[in-house]
Amino acid sequence: FDSPTVELFDSFVDHWKSITNYYIDTTDDSRPVRQTDIPWHLRQMLDILVYEEKQQAVEDTGACMEYLLQHKLLETLCTLGKAQYPPGMSQQVLLFFSKLLSQVQKPLLQLVNVYRPVQKLICLCALPGSQTEKEEAQFLLVVCSRVKQDPHTLRYVLQVTSEGLRSTSSETSARSTVSSDQSQSAAATLCVALMTERFITVPSQSTSVCLKAHESLLLLCGLQAGFSGELLSTHTQLGELLAVRLQDLYSLLPMEDSFIIHRHPPHRKWGSYQILGVCLCVFRCEQVVLGSTSVLCATVRLVQSSSLLDQLVHFLLRSDAAQPLLRRCDHISDQISMVSLCLVEELLQKPHRDVLDVLVLSFLHTQSYLSPPASAQEERQTESGEDSEDPEDDPFFSDSLTFSDSPHPPPPPPPGPQTADDVINSFLCLVPVQVRSSQLLQEGGYETYVHDAHTLVTECQALSLSWDWPLTPPPLSLSSGKDSASFFEGHLLKVLFDRLGRLLEQPYELNLQLTAVLSRLSAFSHPLLHEYLLNPYIHLSQSSRSLFSVLIRVMGELMQRIQQVSNLNERLLNTRRALLGLPHDPGLDHLTLLKGVIVLEEFCKELAAIAFVKLPQDQD
C-alpha cells in the first residue's frame, strides 16, 4: 500500500478497535450509546469506506472494505444491536447498515458476510415494543431499493439455496427436498414477512414512516415477472399478506348507499353542525371512491399475469362490482366519472376478450338495433308521404336550422355497401361550417389524425388477433327487428352515449376522456362494433340509437346554443388558442360550451380518420 492508503487503513482499524475496547473497558451497562463515542467512530468508519471506494477502480475492493468483510464486522455489529448494549445500540446499527448499503455503490448484498447480517437485522425489525420504527423503515427501504436495483440479490436476502431454486421449477424435486429446504424456505418467508408485516398491519403515527413503508412495498411488488418475481411468489408470503391487508381495508369502507342514510334516525331535526358532518361524510365517501377507483385503474394497467388478469376481469365485470363501476362513469362527481372512464379505457387495452364481450358485444349480437329489411323499405316509401311523422321535433331539423333549401333534411341513403369517402364525409359534414374553428389557426383536417388512428387501430387489431372474430356481420333477417322495442345497448354504451349527449355542458378534461374511450371502441375490428359505431347509413330500429345518431342530436343542440354567443368565430379562435397554450385574450363567457364545440369538431375528425384507416379505399 502507498502511504495515504496505509494511513486510511490504520485509521479504519483504530476506529473499530476503539469500539471493541469500549466493551472491554466499560462496566456501566446502563449508559446510553449516545453518551459514548461509538456513534462517532461508526460515522468515521463509514466515511472512510465511502472515500476509499471513490479512490478505487470499479472492479477493485479497498483494504478497509476487505477488513470489514474478512473480520465479519457487520455480524458483530448485528449481535451488539440485538443485545441493545449499550442501550440504543440497535438504532446506531440500523443507521450504519442503511448508510453503508445506500452510500457504497459497489453491490454488496451478494456477499455472504453482508447478506447474513442483513437477514438477521431484518428479523430484528419486528420485535415487539420497538422504539426504532423510523430507523427500521429507512433500513428496509434501502434494502428494497438495492434489491430493485439488482434483482438477482433477492435470493441472497431471502436465503434461498440452489436446491430451493431447483425445487421451484419442479414439483417432483420439491417433494423430495422438502425436509432439506424447509428451514431455508421458512427463513425466506420470515424475512419478507417481517419486511412487510409492520408496514401493512401496524399503523404508524409518523408520516415519514408510512411513506417509506409504502415505497418499500411498491419496490418489492414492482419487481418484474421472471426470476425475482417467482422467488417472491414461491418463497414468501408477500402476496398473502397484501391480500389479507387489502381485505381488512375493504371491510372498513362505508357502504355508499347506506352510509349517510342510516347514520341518523329519520324525521330528526338536524342542527348546522350535524349538516356539516353529513357534508363531510359525503366528501369522505367521494374521496374513498375516487381513491379506490384510481388504485383499480393502476392495478389494471400494471397487471401482466394472465391468471391474475382473469381474476381481475371476473371481479370487475362478472361480479356485483360491475354495475357500480359502470354507473360511476356517469357519476355526479366529474372527478369520479373521469377516473371511472380511465378504468374502462385501461380494461379495453388488456388482452382479454371478455372485456368487450361482457361490456359491448353481448348486447349487439342480435342486431336488434337495426330495422328489418321490410320495415326499412316501408320507411323509405313513407318518408315523402303526407302522413309521415316529423323527425321527432328535434331542433336540428327545424326550418331555421336546416343545411339545405328543403325544410327537412334529405332522407338517409339506402342501406348497403358505402364507400370509405361516404363514411368519412358523413362524420366531417356533421359539424356545421359556422362552428368550425380549426381552419382559423390553419390546422389540418382529419388527415392530421390518420397517423394516431393507424396506431390505435393496429394496437386494437393486435389485441383481438387471437379472438376469432368474424370478418363480416351476419346477414340481416326479417326477425332482426322484432325485439327492437327491448333493444338495450348495454350499460357501458348507455353511459357513454348519455355522456356524449351532454358534451356541451361538461368539463373539457372529462370530454377528452369520454371521446378517448369511444375512439378506442370504434378502432376494434369486430364487424358489429364497426357497424354500430362507424356506419352512418344503417337504419336504426325504433327507440334505438347509434354513435352517429347521438352526434346528430348534439349538433342540433349546438345550433340552438350558439345563437346566444356573439362573435362566435372570434371566441372559438380565442378558446382554441388558450387550449393550445398560445397567447389569447382572457374571457370566461360560454367557456364550457366553446370548449365542447372544439372537442366535438376534433372528435368527428378523429372518427373520420379511424374510418379512413379501417375501410378499404377506392382505387380510382
Short mmCIF file of C-alpha atoms in Angstrom, two decimals, residues 12 15-16 19-20 23 33 38-39 41-43 45-46 49 68 71-86 88-98 100 113 117-118 120-121 124:
data_model
loop_
_atom_site.label_atom_id
_atom_site.label_comp_id
_atom_site.label_asym_id
_atom_site.label_seq_id
_atom_site.Cartn_x
_atom_site.Cartn_y
_atom_site.Cartn_z
CA PHE A 12 -10.25 2.50 9.99
CA HIS A 15 -11.87 3.28 14.98
CA TRP A 16 -13.08 -0.31 15.10
CA ILE A 19 -15.49 0.42 19.63
CA THR A 20 -14.45 -3.06 20.77
CA TYR A 23 -16.88 -3.26 25.72
CA VAL A 33 -24.92 4.77 23.45
CA ILE A 38 -19.45 4.73 19.44
CA PRO A 39 -21.72 6.76 17.09
CA HIS A 41 -16.48 6.03 15.44
CA LEU A 42 -19.15 4.41 13.27
CA ARG A 43 -19.58 7.60 11.25
CA MET A 45 -15.64 4.22 9.57
CA LEU A 46 -18.45 4.84 7.09
CA LEU A 49 -15.31 3.28 3.34
CA LEU A 68 -14.80 -5.24 7.24
CA HIS A 71 -13.32 -9.86 10.15
CA LYS A 72 -17.14 -10.02 9.97
CA LEU A 73 -17.63 -6.56 11.41
CA LEU A 74 -21.26 -6.45 10.29
CA GLU A 75 -22.01 -9.73 12.09
CA THR A 76 -20.52 -8.29 15.25
CA LEU A 77 -22.49 -5.07 14.95
CA CYS A 78 -25.69 -7.02 14.38
CA THR A 79 -25.06 -9.03 17.57
CA LEU A 80 -24.40 -5.84 19.55
CA GLY A 81 -27.57 -4.26 18.19
CA LYS A 82 -29.63 -7.30 19.12
CA ALA A 83 -28.22 -7.19 22.66
CA GLN A 84 -29.02 -3.47 22.93
CA TYR A 85 -25.69 -2.96 24.67
CA PRO A 86 -25.18 -0.15 25.33
CA GLY A 88 -29.83 2.39 21.95
CA MET A 89 -27.19 0.38 20.07
CA SER A 90 -29.77 -1.11 17.67
CA GLN A 91 -30.58 2.38 16.41
CA GLN A 92 -26.91 3.06 15.63
CA VAL A 93 -26.52 -0.30 13.91
CA LEU A 94 -29.59 0.29 11.74
CA LEU A 95 -28.25 3.70 10.74
CA PHE A 96 -24.82 2.25 9.90
CA PHE A 97 -26.28 -0.53 7.74
CA SER A 98 -28.62 1.89 5.97
CA LEU A 100 -23.43 1.59 4.12
CA ASN A 113 -20.65 -11.54 5.17
CA PRO A 117 -26.16 -9.91 8.98
CA VAL A 118 -28.73 -8.10 6.81
CA LYS A 120 -30.57 -11.03 10.99
CA LEU A 121 -31.17 -7.31 11.14
CA LEU A 124 -34.86 -7.50 14.48
#
